[in-house]
């Protein structure tokens, strides 16, 4: 009811699960009969629309080209949520293709879902491709949500919407069943109103998945319970890097940053001022090249097995050109095009860009 009533003003939910109330009643009955599935039993969660659900909902990454895509299987993280008792309430809007369509894109806009609004300042940027997930949690349309991040798409919308977002180390959370950008950088991550809720959700999402080899590296590192790390003195002895140069000219933001760094110090943390390095910026070019190669490879693999007429990145580009007025009314698809022009992952240029990025 809250999504129906106030959801349209912020446009963070792209689709509701028509079976949500049925699932809720079933889970309530289980609880009454003494069955507790897990930490999220009966908890409503919204998930980003690039994560597969094997139900009546679509998975489109916000793209009209993928409209009608209903997954055969749940993404691994969705299976983990269901096993823990969560109700998949619906899908959240996002920057189309997780913000990998154009260099002139608008955060939180997709051709399928329209523009997600900043919950605090309605005509300001909601930030990052997981904008819908951040806004939905901030606006109390769900208890918790799941976003995905390649480059800031969980932490930025969380920051702007005033919620807690965590980008897990790649490999802690499986990517199976998530429409990809980069196999070396992608991960799903928890978004919640409190650190405690985010920690509980992280424990549910993390797991070893035989279909995602990156998770094998986490075998000895993953935890089932992250609540044990929520200690008030946990910052004692920790070194926190803060960029020395002030960002922008807003005096209130500068005051807020000083307040934050003073808080870190008062809790026993050490603030280390860092000089900005142009070399880091230069490495961004190599990183982008890596993402283009991996995006082409990953999207082609995903679409090849999908129940869609669209079977490749090339098909997506052609669809957008044929439907330009509705698919590309504000910005185009130069990132899709440049990615499609790349070779495969055996290409020497890809390997060199990957080496530079890791350096």
JSON list of N, CA, C and O in Angstrom, two decimals, residues 265-322:
[
{"chain": "A", "resi": 265, "resn": "UNK", "atom": "N", "xyz": [38.34, 10.05, 15.15]},
{"chain": "A", "resi": 265, "resn": "UNK", "atom": "CA", "xyz": [39.43, 10.23, 16.12]},
{"chain": "A", "resi": 265, "resn": "UNK", "atom": "C", "xyz": [38.94, 9.97, 17.53]},
{"chain": "A", "resi": 265, "resn": "UNK", "atom": "O", "xyz": [39.63, 9.34, 18.34]},
{"chain": "A", "resi": 266, "resn": "UNK", "atom": "N", "xyz": [37.74, 10.46, 17.86]},
{"chain": "A", "resi": 266, "resn": "UNK", "atom": "CA", "xyz": [37.21, 10.30, 19.21]},
{"chain": "A", "resi": 266, "resn": "UNK", "atom": "C", "xyz": [36.93, 8.83, 19.55]},
{"chain": "A", "resi": 266, "resn": "UNK", "atom": "O", "xyz": [36.91, 8.45, 20.72]},
{"chain": "A", "resi": 267, "resn": "UNK", "atom": "N", "xyz": [36.75, 8.01, 18.52]},
{"chain": "A", "resi": 267, "resn": "UNK", "atom": "CA", "xyz": [36.49, 6.58, 18.72]},
{"chain": "A", "resi": 267, "resn": "UNK", "atom": "C", "xyz": [37.77, 5.75, 18.62]},
{"chain": "A", "resi": 267, "resn": "UNK", "atom": "O", "xyz": [37.71, 4.52, 18.57]},
{"chain": "A", "resi": 268, "resn": "UNK", "atom": "N", "xyz": [38.92, 6.44, 18.59]},
{"chain": "A", "resi": 268, "resn": "UNK", "atom": "CA", "xyz": [40.19, 5.74, 18.64]},
{"chain": "A", "resi": 268, "resn": "UNK", "atom": "C", "xyz": [40.83, 5.48, 17.29]},
{"chain": "A", "resi": 268, "resn": "UNK", "atom": "O", "xyz": [41.92, 4.88, 17.22]},
{"chain": "A", "resi": 269, "resn": "UNK", "atom": "N", "xyz": [40.20, 5.93, 16.22]},
{"chain": "A", "resi": 269, "resn": "UNK", "atom": "CA", "xyz": [40.76, 5.74, 14.89]},
{"chain": "A", "resi": 269, "resn": "UNK", "atom": "C", "xyz": [41.82, 6.78, 14.57]},
{"chain": "A", "resi": 269, "resn": "UNK", "atom": "O", "xyz": [41.83, 7.87, 15.15]},
{"chain": "A", "resi": 270, "resn": "UNK", "atom": "N", "xyz": [42.71, 6.45, 13.66]},
{"chain": "A", "resi": 270, "resn": "UNK", "atom": "CA", "xyz": [43.74, 7.38, 13.20]},
{"chain": "A", "resi": 270, "resn": "UNK", "atom": "C", "xyz": [43.39, 7.84, 11.79]},
{"chain": "A", "resi": 270, "resn": "UNK", "atom": "O", "xyz": [43.22, 7.01, 10.89]},
{"chain": "A", "resi": 271, "resn": "UNK", "atom": "N", "xyz": [43.27, 9.15, 11.61]},
{"chain": "A", "resi": 271, "resn": "UNK", "atom": "CA", "xyz": [42.95, 9.71, 10.30]},
{"chain": "A", "resi": 271, "resn": "UNK", "atom": "C", "xyz": [44.26, 10.00, 9.56]},
{"chain": "A", "resi": 271, "resn": "UNK", "atom": "O", "xyz": [45.12, 10.71, 10.06]},
{"chain": "A", "resi": 272, "resn": "UNK", "atom": "N", "xyz": [44.42, 9.41, 8.40]},
{"chain": "A", "resi": 272, "resn": "UNK", "atom": "CA", "xyz": [45.62, 9.61, 7.59]},
{"chain": "A", "resi": 272, "resn": "UNK", "atom": "C", "xyz": [45.23, 10.44, 6.37]},
{"chain": "A", "resi": 272, "resn": "UNK", "atom": "O", "xyz": [44.43, 10.01, 5.55]},
{"chain": "A", "resi": 273, "resn": "UNK", "atom": "N", "xyz": [45.78, 11.67, 6.28]},
{"chain": "A", "resi": 273, "resn": "UNK", "atom": "CA", "xyz": [45.47, 12.51, 5.12]},
{"chain": "A", "resi": 273, "resn": "UNK", "atom": "C", "xyz": [46.27, 12.04, 3.91]},
{"chain": "A", "resi": 273, "resn": "UNK", "atom": "O", "xyz": [47.47, 11.77, 3.99]},
{"chain": "A", "resi": 274, "resn": "UNK", "atom": "N", "xyz": [45.56, 11.91, 2.78]},
{"chain": "A", "resi": 274, "resn": "UNK", "atom": "CA", "xyz": [46.17, 11.38, 1.56]},
{"chain": "A", "resi": 274, "resn": "UNK", "atom": "C", "xyz": [46.15, 12.44, 0.47]},
{"chain": "A", "resi": 274, "resn": "UNK", "atom": "O", "xyz": [45.13, 13.07, 0.23]},
{"chain": "A", "resi": 275, "resn": "UNK", "atom": "N", "xyz": [47.30, 12.63, -0.16]},
{"chain": "A", "resi": 275, "resn": "UNK", "atom": "CA", "xyz": [47.39, 13.54, -1.30]},
{"chain": "A", "resi": 275, "resn": "UNK", "atom": "C", "xyz": [46.83, 12.83, -2.53]},
{"chain": "A", "resi": 275, "resn": "UNK", "atom": "O", "xyz": [47.14, 11.66, -2.77]},
{"chain": "A", "resi": 276, "resn": "UNK", "atom": "N", "xyz": [46.00, 13.52, -3.29]},
{"chain": "A", "resi": 276, "resn": "UNK", "atom": "CA", "xyz": [45.43, 12.92, -4.50]},
{"chain": "A", "resi": 276, "resn": "UNK", "atom": "C", "xyz": [46.54, 12.66, -5.51]},
{"chain": "A", "resi": 276, "resn": "UNK", "atom": "O", "xyz": [47.41, 13.48, -5.74]},
{"chain": "A", "resi": 277, "resn": "UNK", "atom": "N", "xyz": [46.48, 11.49, -6.12]},
{"chain": "A", "resi": 277, "resn": "UNK", "atom": "CA", "xyz": [47.51, 11.11, -7.08]},
{"chain": "A", "resi": 277, "resn": "UNK", "atom": "C", "xyz": [46.92, 11.04, -8.48]},
{"chain": "A", "resi": 277, "resn": "UNK", "atom": "O", "xyz": [45.98, 10.29, -8.74]},
{"chain": "A", "resi": 278, "resn": "UNK", "atom": "N", "xyz": [47.49, 11.83, -9.41]},
{"chain": "A", "resi": 278, "resn": "UNK", "atom": "CA", "xyz": [47.02, 11.80, -10.79]},
{"chain": "A", "resi": 278, "resn": "UNK", "atom": "C", "xyz": [47.19, 10.42, -11.41]},
{"chain": "A", "resi": 278, "resn": "UNK", "atom": "O", "xyz": [46.44, 10.03, -12.30]},
{"chain": "A", "resi": 279, "resn": "UNK", "atom": "N", "xyz": [48.17, 9.68, -10.90]},
{"chain": "A", "resi": 279, "resn": "UNK", "atom": "CA", "xyz": [48.42, 8.34, -11.45]},
{"chain": "A", "resi": 279, "resn": "UNK", "atom": "C", "xyz": [47.19, 7.44, -11.28]},
{"chain": "A", "resi": 279, "resn": "UNK", "atom": "O", "xyz": [46.91, 6.58, -12.12]},
{"chain": "A", "resi": 280, "resn": "UNK", "atom": "N", "xyz": [46.46, 7.62, -10.19]},
{"chain": "A", "resi": 280, "resn": "UNK", "atom": "CA", "xyz": [45.25, 6.82, -9.96]},
{"chain": "A", "resi": 280, "resn": "UNK", "atom": "C", "xyz": [44.23, 7.14, -11.04]},
{"chain": "A", "resi": 280, "resn": "UNK", "atom": "O", "xyz": [43.57, 6.25, -11.59]},
{"chain": "A", "resi": 281, "resn": "UNK", "atom": "N", "xyz": [44.11, 8.42, -11.37]},
{"chain": "A", "resi": 281, "resn": "UNK", "atom": "CA", "xyz": [43.18, 8.85, -12.42]},
{"chain": "A", "resi": 281, "resn": "UNK", "atom": "C", "xyz": [43.54, 8.22, -13.76]},
{"chain": "A", "resi": 281, "resn": "UNK", "atom": "O", "xyz": [42.68, 7.78, -14.51]},
{"chain": "A", "resi": 282, "resn": "UNK", "atom": "N", "xyz": [44.84, 8.17, -14.05]},
{"chain": "A", "resi": 282, "resn": "UNK", "atom": "CA", "xyz": [45.30, 7.60, -15.31]},
{"chain": "A", "resi": 282, "resn": "UNK", "atom": "C", "xyz": [44.92, 6.12, -15.42]},
{"chain": "A", "resi": 282, "resn": "UNK", "atom": "O", "xyz": [44.60, 5.63, -16.51]},
{"chain": "A", "resi": 283, "resn": "UNK", "atom": "N", "xyz": [44.95, 5.42, -14.29]},
{"chain": "A", "resi": 283, "resn": "UNK", "atom": "CA", "xyz": [44.61, 4.00, -14.31]},
{"chain": "A", "resi": 283, "resn": "UNK", "atom": "C", "xyz": [43.14, 3.78, -14.62]},
{"chain": "A", "resi": 283, "resn": "UNK", "atom": "O", "xyz": [42.75, 2.67, -15.00]},
{"chain": "A", "resi": 284, "resn": "UNK", "atom": "N", "xyz": [42.33, 4.82, -14.46]},
{"chain": "A", "resi": 284, "resn": "UNK", "atom": "CA", "xyz": [40.91, 4.71, -14.78]},
{"chain": "A", "resi": 284, "resn": "UNK", "atom": "C", "xyz": [40.67, 4.35, -16.24]},
{"chain": "A", "resi": 284, "resn": "UNK", "atom": "O", "xyz": [39.69, 3.68, -16.56]},
{"chain": "A", "resi": 285, "resn": "UNK", "atom": "N", "xyz": [41.54, 4.79, -17.12]},
{"chain": "A", "resi": 285, "resn": "UNK", "atom": "CA", "xyz": [41.40, 4.46, -18.54]},
{"chain": "A", "resi": 285, "resn": "UNK", "atom": "C", "xyz": [41.56, 2.95, -18.76]},
{"chain": "A", "resi": 285, "resn": "UNK", "atom": "O", "xyz": [40.82, 2.34, -19.54]},
{"chain": "A", "resi": 286, "resn": "UNK", "atom": "N", "xyz": [42.53, 2.36, -18.08]},
{"chain": "A", "resi": 286, "resn": "UNK", "atom": "CA", "xyz": [42.73, 0.91, -18.19]},
{"chain": "A", "resi": 286, "resn": "UNK", "atom": "C", "xyz": [41.55, 0.17, -17.58]},
{"chain": "A", "resi": 286, "resn": "UNK", "atom": "O", "xyz": [41.08, -0.83, -18.14]},
{"chain": "A", "resi": 287, "resn": "UNK", "atom": "N", "xyz": [41.08, 0.66, -16.46]},
{"chain": "A", "resi": 287, "resn": "UNK", "atom": "CA", "xyz": [39.93, 0.02, -15.80]},
{"chain": "A", "resi": 287, "resn": "UNK", "atom": "C", "xyz": [38.71, 0.02, -16.72]},
{"chain": "A", "resi": 287, "resn": "UNK", "atom": "O", "xyz": [38.01, -1.00, -16.84]},
{"chain": "A", "resi": 288, "resn": "UNK", "atom": "N", "xyz": [38.44, 1.15, -17.37]},
{"chain": "A", "resi": 288, "resn": "UNK", "atom": "CA", "xyz": [37.29, 1.25, -18.26]},
{"chain": "A", "resi": 288, "resn": "UNK", "atom": "C", "xyz": [37.41, 0.27, -19.43]},
{"chain": "A", "resi": 288, "resn": "UNK", "atom": "O", "xyz": [36.43, -0.36, -19.83]},
{"chain": "A", "resi": 289, "resn": "UNK", "atom": "N", "xyz": [38.64, 0.13, -19.94]},
{"chain": "A", "resi": 289, "resn": "UNK", "atom": "CA", "xyz": [38.85, -0.81, -21.04]},
{"chain": "A", "resi": 289, "resn": "UNK", "atom": "C", "xyz": [38.57, -2.24, -20.60]},
{"chain": "A", "resi": 289, "resn": "UNK", "atom": "O", "xyz": [37.94, -3.02, -21.31]},
{"chain": "A", "resi": 290, "resn": "UNK", "atom": "N", "xyz": [39.02, -2.58, -19.40]},
{"chain": "A", "resi": 290, "resn": "UNK", "atom": "CA", "xyz": [38.74, -3.91, -18.84]},
{"chain": "A", "resi": 290, "resn": "UNK", "atom": "C", "xyz": [37.23, -4.13, -18.76]},
{"chain": "A", "resi": 290, "resn": "UNK", "atom": "O", "xyz": [36.72, -5.18, -19.15]},
{"chain": "A", "resi": 291, "resn": "UNK", "atom": "N", "xyz": [36.52, -3.13, -18.26]},
{"chain": "A", "resi": 291, "resn": "UNK", "atom": "CA", "xyz": [35.07, -3.27, -18.11]},
{"chain": "A", "resi": 291, "resn": "UNK", "atom": "C", "xyz": [34.38, -3.45, -19.46]},
{"chain": "A", "resi": 291, "resn": "UNK", "atom": "O", "xyz": [33.42, -4.23, -19.57]},
{"chain": "A", "resi": 292, "resn": "UNK", "atom": "N", "xyz": [34.85, -2.76, -20.50]},
{"chain": "A", "resi": 292, "resn": "UNK", "atom": "CA", "xyz": [34.23, -2.89, -21.82]},
{"chain": "A", "resi": 292, "resn": "UNK", "atom": "C", "xyz": [34.37, -4.33, -22.36]},
{"chain": "A", "resi": 292, "resn": "UNK", "atom": "O", "xyz": [33.40, -4.91, -22.85]},
{"chain": "A", "resi": 293, "resn": "UNK", "atom": "N", "xyz": [35.57, -4.87, -22.25]},
{"chain": "A", "resi": 293, "resn": "UNK", "atom": "CA", "xyz": [35.79, -6.25, -22.71]},
{"chain": "A", "resi": 293, "resn": "UNK", "atom": "C", "xyz": [34.91, -7.22, -21.92]},
{"chain": "A", "resi": 293, "resn": "UNK", "atom": "O", "xyz": [34.26, -8.10, -22.50]},
{"chain": "A", "resi": 294, "resn": "UNK", "atom": "N", "xyz": [34.91, -7.06, -20.60]},
{"chain": "A", "resi": 294, "resn": "UNK", "atom": "CA", "xyz": [34.18, -8.00, -19.75]},
{"chain": "A", "resi": 294, "resn": "UNK", "atom": "C", "xyz": [32.68, -7.83, -19.87]},
{"chain": "A", "resi": 294, "resn": "UNK", "atom": "O", "xyz": [31.92, -8.81, -19.77]},
{"chain": "A", "resi": 295, "resn": "UNK", "atom": "N", "xyz": [32.23, -6.61, -20.12]},
{"chain": "A", "resi": 295, "resn": "UNK", "atom": "CA", "xyz": [30.80, -6.35, -20.32]},
{"chain": "A", "resi": 295, "resn": "UNK", "atom": "C", "xyz": [30.31, -7.10, -21.57]},
{"chain": "A", "resi": 295, "resn": "UNK", "atom": "O", "xyz": [29.28, -7.78, -21.54]},
{"chain": "A", "resi": 296, "resn": "UNK", "atom": "N", "xyz": [31.05, -6.96, -22.67]},
{"chain": "A", "resi": 296, "resn": "UNK", "atom": "CA", "xyz": [30.66, -7.65, -23.91]},
{"chain": "A", "resi": 296, "resn": "UNK", "atom": "C", "xyz": [30.58, -9.16, -23.68]},
{"chain": "A", "resi": 296, "resn": "UNK", "atom": "O", "xyz": [29.59, -9.81, -24.05]},
{"chain": "A", "resi": 297, "resn": "UNK", "atom": "N", "xyz": [31.62, -9.70, -23.08]},
{"chain": "A", "resi": 297, "resn": "UNK", "atom": "CA", "xyz": [31.67, -11.14, -22.83]},
{"chain": "A", "resi": 297, "resn": "UNK", "atom": "C", "xyz": [30.52, -11.59, -21.92]},
{"chain": "A", "resi": 297, "resn": "UNK", "atom": "O", "xyz": [29.82, -12.57, -22.21]},
{"chain": "A", "resi": 298, "resn": "UNK", "atom": "N", "xyz": [30.32, -10.86, -20.84]},
{"chain": "A", "resi": 298, "resn": "UNK", "atom": "CA", "xyz": [29.32, -11.25, -19.85]},
{"chain": "A", "resi": 298, "resn": "UNK", "atom": "C", "xyz": [27.89, -11.11, -20.34]},
{"chain": "A", "resi": 298, "resn": "UNK", "atom": "O", "xyz": [27.05, -11.99, -20.12]},
{"chain": "A", "resi": 299, "resn": "UNK", "atom": "N", "xyz": [27.59, -10.00, -21.01]},
{"chain": "A", "resi": 299, "resn": "UNK", "atom": "CA", "xyz": [26.24, -9.77, -21.52]},
{"chain": "A", "resi": 299, "resn": "UNK", "atom": "C", "xyz": [25.89, -10.78, -22.61]},
{"chain": "A", "resi": 299, "resn": "UNK", "atom": "O", "xyz": [24.77, -11.31, -22.65]},
{"chain": "A", "resi": 300, "resn": "UNK", "atom": "N", "xyz": [26.84, -11.04, -23.51]},
{"chain": "A", "resi": 300, "resn": "UNK", "atom": "CA", "xyz": [26.59, -12.03, -24.56]},
{"chain": "A", "resi": 300, "resn": "UNK", "atom": "C", "xyz": [26.29, -13.41, -23.96]},
{"chain": "A", "resi": 300, "resn": "UNK", "atom": "O", "xyz": [25.40, -14.13, -24.42]},
{"chain": "A", "resi": 301, "resn": "UNK", "atom": "N", "xyz": [27.03, -13.77, -22.91]},
{"chain": "A", "resi": 301, "resn": "UNK", "atom": "CA", "xyz": [26.81, -15.07, -22.26]},
{"chain": "A", "resi": 301, "resn": "UNK", "atom": "C", "xyz": [25.44, -15.10, -21.58]},
{"chain": "A", "resi": 301, "resn": "UNK", "atom": "O", "xyz": [24.73, -16.12, -21.65]},
{"chain": "A", "resi": 302, "resn": "UNK", "atom": "N", "xyz": [25.07, -14.00, -20.93]},
{"chain": "A", "resi": 302, "resn": "UNK", "atom": "CA", "xyz": [23.77, -13.94, -20.25]},
{"chain": "A", "resi": 302, "resn": "UNK", "atom": "C", "xyz": [22.62, -14.03, -21.25]},
{"chain": "A", "resi": 302, "resn": "UNK", "atom": "O", "xyz": [21.68, -14.81, -21.07]},
{"chain": "A", "resi": 303, "resn": "UNK", "atom": "N", "xyz": [22.70, -13.24, -22.32]},
{"chain": "A", "resi": 303, "resn": "UNK", "atom": "CA", "xyz": [21.60, -13.18, -23.28]},
{"chain": "A", "resi": 303, "resn": "UNK", "atom": "C", "xyz": [21.48, -14.46, -24.10]},
{"chain": "A", "resi": 303, "resn": "UNK", "atom": "O", "xyz": [20.38, -14.83, -24.52]},
{"chain": "A", "resi": 304, "resn": "UNK", "atom": "N", "xyz": [22.58, -15.13, -24.30]},
{"chain": "A", "resi": 304, "resn": "UNK", "atom": "CA", "xyz": [22.57, -16.36, -25.10]},
{"chain": "A", "resi": 304, "resn": "UNK", "atom": "C", "xyz": [21.64, -17.41, -24.49]},
{"chain": "A", "resi": 304, "resn": "UNK", "atom": "O", "xyz": [20.97, -18.17, -25.21]},
{"chain": "A", "resi": 305, "resn": "UNK", "atom": "N", "xyz": [21.57, -17.45, -23.15]},
{"chain": "A", "resi": 305, "resn": "UNK", "atom": "CA", "xyz": [20.74, -18.46, -22.50]},
{"chain": "A", "resi": 305, "resn": "UNK", "atom": "C", "xyz": [19.37, -17.93, -22.05]},
{"chain": "A", "resi": 305, "resn": "UNK", "atom": "O", "xyz": [18.56, -18.67, -21.49]},
{"chain": "A", "resi": 306, "resn": "UNK", "atom": "N", "xyz": [19.09, -16.65, -22.31]},
{"chain": "A", "resi": 306, "resn": "UNK", "atom": "CA", "xyz": [17.82, -16.06, -21.90]},
{"chain": "A", "resi": 306, "resn": "UNK", "atom": "C", "xyz": [16.70, -16.40, -22.88]},
{"chain": "A", "resi": 306, "resn": "UNK", "atom": "O", "xyz": [16.94, -16.62, -24.07]},
{"chain": "A", "resi": 307, "resn": "UNK", "atom": "N", "xyz": [15.46, -16.44, -22.37]},
{"chain": "A", "resi": 307, "resn": "UNK", "atom": "CA", "xyz": [14.30, -16.71, -23.23]},
{"chain": "A", "resi": 307, "resn": "UNK", "atom": "C", "xyz": [13.84, -15.40, -23.88]},
{"chain": "A", "resi": 307, "resn": "UNK", "atom": "O", "xyz": [12.77, -14.87, -23.59]},
{"chain": "A", "resi": 308, "resn": "UNK", "atom": "N", "xyz": [14.67, -14.88, -24.76]},
{"chain": "A", "resi": 308, "resn": "UNK", "atom": "CA", "xyz": [14.42, -13.61, -25.43]},
{"chain": "A", "resi": 308, "resn": "UNK", "atom": "C", "xyz": [14.81, -13.70, -26.90]},
{"chain": "A", "resi": 308, "resn": "UNK", "atom": "O", "xyz": [15.67, -14.51, -27.26]},
{"chain": "A", "resi": 309, "resn": "UNK", "atom": "N", "xyz": [14.21, -12.84, -27.73]},
{"chain": "A", "resi": 309, "resn": "UNK", "atom": "CA", "xyz": [14.66, -12.73, -29.12]},
{"chain": "A", "resi": 309, "resn": "UNK", "atom": "C", "xyz": [16.02, -12.04, -29.18]},
{"chain": "A", "resi": 309, "resn": "UNK", "atom": "O", "xyz": [16.82, -12.27, -30.07]},
{"chain": "A", "resi": 310, "resn": "UNK", "atom": "N", "xyz": [16.25, -11.15, -28.22]},
{"chain": "A", "resi": 310, "resn": "UNK", "atom": "CA", "xyz": [17.54, -10.45, -28.11]},
{"chain": "A", "resi": 310, "resn": "UNK", "atom": "C", "xyz": [18.56, -11.45, -27.59]},
{"chain": "A", "resi": 310, "resn": "UNK", "atom": "O", "xyz": [18.43, -11.95, -26.46]},
{"chain": "A", "resi": 311, "resn": "UNK", "atom": "N", "xyz": [19.58, -11.76, -28.37]},
{"chain": "A", "resi": 311, "resn": "UNK", "atom": "CA", "xyz": [20.53, -12.80, -27.99]},
{"chain": "A", "resi": 311, "resn": "UNK", "atom": "C", "xyz": [21.97, -12.32, -27.83]},
{"chain": "A", "resi": 311, "resn": "UNK", "atom": "O", "xyz": [22.86, -13.12, -27.53]},
{"chain": "A", "resi": 312, "resn": "UNK", "atom": "N", "xyz": [22.20, -11.03, -28.06]},
{"chain": "A", "resi": 312, "resn": "UNK", "atom": "CA", "xyz": [23.57, -10.53, -27.99]},
{"chain": "A", "resi": 312, "resn": "UNK", "atom": "C", "xyz": [23.56, -9.02, -27.75]},
{"chain": "A", "resi": 312, "resn": "UNK", "atom": "O", "xyz": [22.53, -8.35, -27.91]},
{"chain": "A", "resi": 313, "resn": "UNK", "atom": "N", "xyz": [24.72, -8.50, -27.41]},
{"chain": "A", "resi": 313, "resn": "UNK", "atom": "CA", "xyz": [24.88, -7.06, -27.25]},
{"chain": "A", "resi": 313, "resn": "UNK", "atom": "C", "xyz": [24.59, -6.35, -28.56]},
{"chain": "A", "resi": 313, "resn": "UNK", "atom": "O", "xyz": [24.00, -5.26, -28.58]},
{"chain": "A", "resi": 314, "resn": "UNK", "atom": "N", "xyz": [24.99, -6.95, -29.65]},
{"chain": "A", "resi": 314, "resn": "UNK", "atom": "CA", "xyz": [24.71, -6.39, -30.99]},
{"chain": "A", "resi": 314, "resn": "UNK", "atom": "C", "xyz": [23.20, -6.25, -31.19]},
{"chain": "A", "resi": 314, "resn": "UNK", "atom": "O", "xyz": [22.73, -5.24, -31.72]},
{"chain": "A", "resi": 315, "resn": "UNK", "atom": "N", "xyz": [22.43, -7.25, -30.78]},
{"chain": "A", "resi": 315, "resn": "UNK", "atom": "CA", "xyz": [20.97, -7.19, -30.89]},
{"chain": "A", "resi": 315, "resn": "UNK", "atom": "C", "xyz": [20.40, -6.04, -30.07]},
{"chain": "A", "resi": 315, "resn": "UNK", "atom": "O", "xyz": [19.45, -5.37, -30.48]},
{"chain": "A", "resi": 316, "resn": "UNK", "atom": "N", "xyz": [20.97, -5.82, -28.89]},
{"chain": "A", "resi": 316, "resn": "UNK", "atom": "CA", "xyz": [20.51, -4.73, -28.02]},
{"chain": "A", "resi": 316, "resn": "UNK", "atom": "C", "xyz": [20.72, -3.38, -28.71]},
{"chain": "A", "resi": 316, "resn": "UNK", "atom": "O", "xyz": [19.82, -2.53, -28.73]},
{"chain": "A", "resi": 317, "resn": "UNK", "atom": "N", "xyz": [21.89, -3.20, -29.28]},
{"chain": "A", "resi": 317, "resn": "UNK", "atom": "CA", "xyz": [22.22, -1.95, -29.97]},
{"chain": "A", "resi": 317, "resn": "UNK", "atom": "C", "xyz": [21.25, -1.71, -31.13]},
{"chain": "A", "resi": 317, "resn": "UNK", "atom": "O", "xyz": [20.73, -0.59, -31.31]},
{"chain": "A", "resi": 318, "resn": "UNK", "atom": "N", "xyz": [20.97, -2.75, -31.89]},
{"chain": "A", "resi": 318, "resn": "UNK", "atom": "CA", "xyz": [20.06, -2.62, -33.03]},
{"chain": "A", "resi": 318, "resn": "UNK", "atom": "C", "xyz": [18.64, -2.33, -32.57]},
{"chain": "A", "resi": 318, "resn": "UNK", "atom": "O", "xyz": [17.92, -1.52, -33.18]},
{"chain": "A", "resi": 319, "resn": "UNK", "atom": "N", "xyz": [18.21, -2.96, -31.47]},
{"chain": "A", "resi": 319, "resn": "UNK", "atom": "CA", "xyz": [16.89, -2.68, -30.90]},
{"chain": "A", "resi": 319, "resn": "UNK", "atom": "C", "xyz": [16.77, -1.21, -30.52]},
{"chain": "A", "resi": 319, "resn": "UNK", "atom": "O", "xyz": [15.77, -0.53, -30.82]},
{"chain": "A", "resi": 320, "resn": "UNK", "atom": "N", "xyz": [17.78, -0.69, -29.84]},
{"chain": "A", "resi": 320, "resn": "UNK", "atom": "CA", "xyz": [17.75, 0.71, -29.40]},
{"chain": "A", "resi": 320, "resn": "UNK", "atom": "C", "xyz": [17.69, 1.68, -30.59]},
{"chain": "A", "resi": 320, "resn": "UNK", "atom": "O", "xyz": [17.00, 2.70, -30.53]},
{"chain": "A", "resi": 321, "resn": "UNK", "atom": "N", "xyz": [18.40, 1.35, -31.66]},
{"chain": "A", "resi": 321, "resn": "UNK", "atom": "CA", "xyz": [18.37, 2.20, -32.85]},
{"chain": "A", "resi": 321, "resn": "UNK", "atom": "C", "xyz": [16.99, 2.20, -33.51]},
{"chain": "A", "resi": 321, "resn": "UNK", "atom": "O", "xyz": [16.50, 3.23, -33.95]},
{"chain": "A", "resi": 322, "resn": "UNK", "atom": "N", "xyz": [16.36, 1.04, -33.53]},
{"chain": "A", "resi": 322, "resn": "UNK", "atom": "CA", "xyz": [15.02, 0.92, -34.14]},
{"chain": "A", "resi": 322, "resn": "UNK", "atom": "C", "xyz": [13.95, 1.59, -33.28]},
{"chain": "A", "resi": 322, "resn": "UNK", "atom": "O", "xyz": [12.88, 1.97, -33.79]}
]
